[in-house]
Amino acid sequence: MAKATTKKKVQPQAVASKKVEFKPEGKRLEDVKDKEIPVPRLYEYYKNTIIPNLMKKFGYKSPMQVPRLEKIVLNMGVGSATQDQRHLLNAINELELIAGQRPAISKAKKSISNFKLRAGVPIGCFVTLRRQRMYEFLDRFINIAAPRIRDFRGFSDKSFDGHGNYSVGIKEQIIFPEIDVDKVSRISGLDITFVIRSKSDEESYALLQEFGFPFQRKE
């Protein structure tokens, strides 16, 4: 009796396929090392122009005495987040677009029964910018965002805290070009604090003026 023959399965040859690499369209600024970020033009302007100008104006003997911007803090309070966490998520995403850095969440420090607020509940988000990112944001804020404020006539010079730091409140986040107005679900404001190393409010005011900060004109 003839043996049954079994057909040997022929394994299909693997076809070498070319690996397709998708290059990312961009990187979050927080994922990019500072050395990869181009030196901001306002930092160069500070070193080459502002320092000599303020040394002459205030009679400083060393560049180390010149007022210096140390950090910029952006804060968005979202009180409605206690009722709807989506409001907080939207704020986090918008602040990241504005600052180029992922925000941290701020939480209530104590419980307030009248507002149905419990300690530890997320109520907002904030970002602290330093070095290159700080100067890059300052440039965009002064030259692009601030002029888009409705009926803008300049910022008050009365918002210094007595220690050289300056704060300003923004009513609408849509002044920043990074925010797509068509995708905004609600108008939100934010507070911006410029932390400055200086001996007085007068020195800090002079520093911001040199940067071109749009203060109200004194008559």
Short mmCIF file of C-alpha atoms in Angstrom, two decimals:
data_model
loop_
_atom_site.label_atom_id
_atom_site.label_comp_id
_atom_site.label_asym_id
_atom_site.label_seq_id
_atom_site.Cartn_x
_atom_site.Cartn_y
_atom_site.Cartn_z
CA MET A 1 0.00 0.00 0.00
CA ALA A 2 1.45 3.29 -1.05
CA LYS A 3 2.31 5.66 1.76
CA ALA A 4 0.29 8.81 1.89
CA THR A 5 2.41 11.73 0.97
CA THR A 6 2.09 14.89 2.99
CA LYS A 7 2.72 18.14 1.32
CA LYS A 8 5.32 20.22 3.04
CA LYS A 9 4.03 23.61 3.85
CA VAL A 10 5.98 26.28 2.13
CA GLN A 11 6.57 29.21 4.40
CA PRO A 12 6.10 32.47 2.54
CA GLN A 13 9.25 34.45 2.34
CA ALA A 14 9.22 37.55 4.43
CA VAL A 15 9.21 40.60 2.29
CA ALA A 16 11.55 43.20 3.60
CA SER A 17 9.52 46.28 4.22
CA LYS A 18 10.99 49.70 4.52
CA LYS A 19 10.50 51.12 7.99
CA VAL A 20 8.60 54.35 7.91
CA GLU A 21 9.66 56.87 10.49
CA PHE A 22 7.27 59.60 11.42
CA LYS A 23 9.06 62.70 12.52
CA PRO A 24 7.29 64.59 15.28
CA GLU A 25 5.93 67.95 14.25
CA GLY A 26 7.43 69.56 17.30
CA LYS A 27 8.43 69.14 20.92
CA ARG A 28 7.02 70.48 24.12
CA LEU A 29 9.37 73.08 25.48
CA GLU A 30 9.60 71.13 28.72
CA ASP A 31 11.05 68.18 26.76
CA VAL A 32 13.73 70.27 25.11
CA LYS A 33 16.98 70.97 26.88
CA ASP A 34 17.79 74.63 27.36
CA LYS A 35 20.87 74.32 25.15
CA GLU A 36 18.61 73.34 22.24
CA ILE A 37 16.48 76.46 22.58
CA PRO A 38 17.79 79.45 20.60
CA VAL A 39 19.00 82.30 22.78
CA PRO A 40 16.01 84.67 23.10
CA ARG A 41 16.49 88.09 21.59
CA LEU A 42 15.30 89.83 24.79
CA TYR A 43 18.04 88.09 26.76
CA GLU A 44 20.63 89.33 24.29
CA TYR A 45 19.06 92.79 24.49
CA TYR A 46 19.25 92.66 28.28
CA LYS A 47 22.95 91.78 28.25
CA ASN A 48 24.03 94.17 25.51
CA THR A 49 21.74 97.17 26.00
CA ILE A 50 19.70 97.15 29.21
CA ILE A 51 22.57 96.42 31.59
CA PRO A 52 24.70 99.36 30.32
CA ASN A 53 21.66 101.67 30.30
CA LEU A 54 20.67 100.89 33.89
CA MET A 55 24.26 101.04 35.13
CA LYS A 56 24.42 104.57 33.80
CA LYS A 57 20.94 105.52 35.08
CA PHE A 58 21.42 104.30 38.65
CA GLY A 59 25.20 104.61 38.92
CA TYR A 60 25.88 100.92 39.48
CA LYS A 61 29.54 99.94 39.68
CA SER A 62 28.99 96.31 38.70
CA PRO A 63 26.63 94.55 36.26
CA MET A 64 25.66 92.26 39.15
CA GLN A 65 23.88 95.21 40.78
CA VAL A 66 21.55 95.66 37.81
CA PRO A 67 17.94 94.48 38.38
CA ARG A 68 17.27 91.08 36.84
CA LEU A 69 14.13 89.20 35.90
CA GLU A 70 14.30 85.89 37.79
CA LYS A 71 11.04 84.16 36.87
CA ILE A 72 7.52 84.65 35.55
CA VAL A 73 4.61 82.87 37.22
CA LEU A 74 1.34 82.33 35.32
CA ASN A 75 -1.66 81.31 37.40
CA MET A 76 -5.21 80.38 36.37
CA GLY A 77 -7.78 80.04 39.13
CA VAL A 78 -10.68 77.74 38.26
CA GLY A 79 -13.23 77.96 41.04
CA SER A 80 -15.82 76.14 38.96
CA ALA A 81 -13.54 73.08 38.90
CA THR A 82 -15.17 71.96 42.15
CA GLN A 83 -18.39 71.46 40.19
CA ASP A 84 -16.98 70.39 36.83
CA GLN A 85 -13.44 68.99 36.49
CA ARG A 86 -13.56 69.59 32.73
CA HIS A 87 -13.09 73.29 33.41
CA LEU A 88 -9.80 72.53 35.14
CA LEU A 89 -8.68 70.24 32.32
CA ASN A 90 -9.41 72.96 29.76
CA ALA A 91 -7.45 75.48 31.83
CA ILE A 92 -4.46 73.14 32.06
CA ASN A 93 -4.41 72.58 28.30
CA GLU A 94 -4.78 76.28 27.52
CA LEU A 95 -2.09 77.34 29.98
CA GLU A 96 0.27 74.77 28.48
CA LEU A 97 -0.31 76.28 25.03
CA ILE A 98 0.30 79.78 26.37
CA ALA A 99 3.42 78.97 28.36
CA GLY A 100 4.88 76.08 26.37
CA GLN A 101 5.26 74.12 29.59
CA ARG A 102 3.00 71.67 31.41
CA PRO A 103 1.29 73.39 34.37
CA ALA A 104 1.18 72.17 37.94
CA ILE A 105 -2.15 71.90 39.75
CA SER A 106 -2.92 74.23 42.66
CA LYS A 107 -5.11 72.90 45.46
CA ALA A 108 -7.23 74.53 48.15
CA LYS A 109 -5.20 75.01 51.34
CA LYS A 110 -8.20 74.99 53.65
CA SER A 111 -11.87 74.09 53.66
CA ILE A 112 -14.52 76.81 53.24
CA SER A 113 -18.00 75.51 53.95
CA ASN A 114 -19.79 78.53 52.46
CA PHE A 115 -18.24 77.75 49.07
CA LYS A 116 -18.49 73.97 49.50
CA LEU A 117 -14.71 73.85 49.24
CA ARG A 118 -12.62 71.14 50.84
CA ALA A 119 -8.90 71.30 51.54
CA GLY A 120 -6.83 69.52 48.90
CA VAL A 121 -9.36 69.95 46.10
CA PRO A 122 -7.83 71.15 42.76
CA ILE A 123 -8.87 74.77 42.12
CA GLY A 124 -6.48 75.93 39.42
CA CYS A 125 -3.12 75.55 37.73
CA PHE A 126 0.12 77.48 37.43
CA VAL A 127 3.41 77.56 35.53
CA THR A 128 6.78 78.96 36.57
CA LEU A 129 9.02 80.07 33.69
CA ARG A 130 12.74 80.67 34.03
CA ARG A 131 15.75 81.41 31.82
CA GLN A 132 15.18 81.10 28.06
CA ARG A 133 11.50 80.24 28.29
CA MET A 134 10.90 83.21 30.54
CA TYR A 135 12.42 85.67 28.07
CA GLU A 136 10.65 84.03 25.15
CA PHE A 137 7.28 84.40 26.90
CA LEU A 138 8.03 88.01 27.88
CA ASP A 139 8.74 88.85 24.25
CA ARG A 140 5.45 87.34 23.06
CA PHE A 141 3.48 88.94 25.86
CA ILE A 142 4.81 92.45 25.26
CA ASN A 143 4.75 92.48 21.47
CA ILE A 144 1.87 90.17 20.53
CA ALA A 145 -0.54 89.38 23.36
CA ALA A 146 -0.84 92.68 25.25
CA PRO A 147 -1.68 94.77 22.16
CA ARG A 148 -4.64 92.43 21.52
CA ILE A 149 -6.34 93.39 24.79
CA ARG A 150 -9.63 95.14 24.16
CA ASP A 151 -9.36 98.94 24.55
CA PHE A 152 -5.81 98.55 25.77
CA ARG A 153 -4.17 101.72 27.06
CA GLY A 154 -1.27 100.24 28.94
CA PHE A 155 -0.75 98.57 32.31
CA SER A 156 -0.81 100.44 35.59
CA ASP A 157 2.48 101.16 37.33
CA LYS A 158 0.76 100.80 40.72
CA SER A 159 0.89 96.99 40.78
CA PHE A 160 4.34 96.57 42.33
CA ASP A 161 4.40 94.81 45.69
CA GLY A 162 7.01 96.92 47.46
CA HIS A 163 9.68 94.26 46.92
CA GLY A 164 10.24 94.89 43.22
CA ASN A 165 7.81 92.28 41.90
CA TYR A 166 5.07 93.22 39.46
CA SER A 167 1.71 91.53 38.84
CA VAL A 168 -0.91 92.00 36.17
CA GLY A 169 -4.32 90.42 35.68
CA ILE A 170 -5.51 89.30 32.25
CA LYS A 171 -9.27 88.95 31.82
CA GLU A 172 -9.29 86.85 28.64
CA GLN A 173 -6.93 84.05 27.69
CA ILE A 174 -7.83 84.54 24.03
CA ILE A 175 -5.40 87.46 23.71
CA PHE A 176 -2.67 84.85 23.30
CA PRO A 177 -2.35 83.73 19.66
CA GLU A 178 -1.70 80.14 20.78
CA ILE A 179 -5.35 79.88 21.83
CA ASP A 180 -7.80 78.91 19.08
CA VAL A 181 -10.89 81.00 19.78
CA ASP A 182 -13.13 78.50 17.99
CA LYS A 183 -12.09 75.78 20.45
CA VAL A 184 -12.55 77.83 23.63
CA SER A 185 -15.47 76.61 25.73
CA ARG A 186 -15.35 79.45 28.26
CA ILE A 187 -13.47 82.71 28.74
CA SER A 188 -10.93 82.50 31.55
CA GLY A 189 -8.54 84.99 33.06
CA LEU A 190 -5.06 84.55 34.46
CA ASP A 191 -2.62 86.37 36.72
CA ILE A 192 0.97 86.98 35.68
CA THR A 193 3.67 87.83 38.22
CA PHE A 194 7.11 89.08 37.19
CA VAL A 195 9.56 88.22 39.96
CA ILE A 196 12.45 90.66 39.79
CA ARG A 197 15.65 90.83 41.79
CA SER A 198 16.05 94.49 42.63
CA LYS A 199 16.38 96.89 45.57
CA SER A 200 13.20 98.84 44.88
CA ASP A 201 10.02 99.09 42.82
CA GLU A 202 11.61 102.02 40.99
CA GLU A 203 14.44 99.85 39.73
CA SER A 204 12.05 97.09 38.67
CA TYR A 205 9.89 99.62 36.85
CA ALA A 206 12.96 100.89 34.98
CA LEU A 207 13.90 97.33 34.01
CA LEU A 208 10.46 96.53 32.60
CA GLN A 209 10.44 99.86 30.77
CA GLU A 210 13.73 98.97 29.11
CA PHE A 211 12.19 95.71 27.90
CA GLY A 212 9.41 97.75 26.29
CA PHE A 213 6.72 96.78 28.79
CA PRO A 214 3.56 98.72 27.85
CA PHE A 215 2.88 100.84 30.92
CA GLN A 216 0.28 103.59 30.88
CA ARG A 217 1.70 106.90 29.76
CA LYS A 218 2.25 109.40 32.52
CA GLU A 219 0.76 112.79 31.76
#
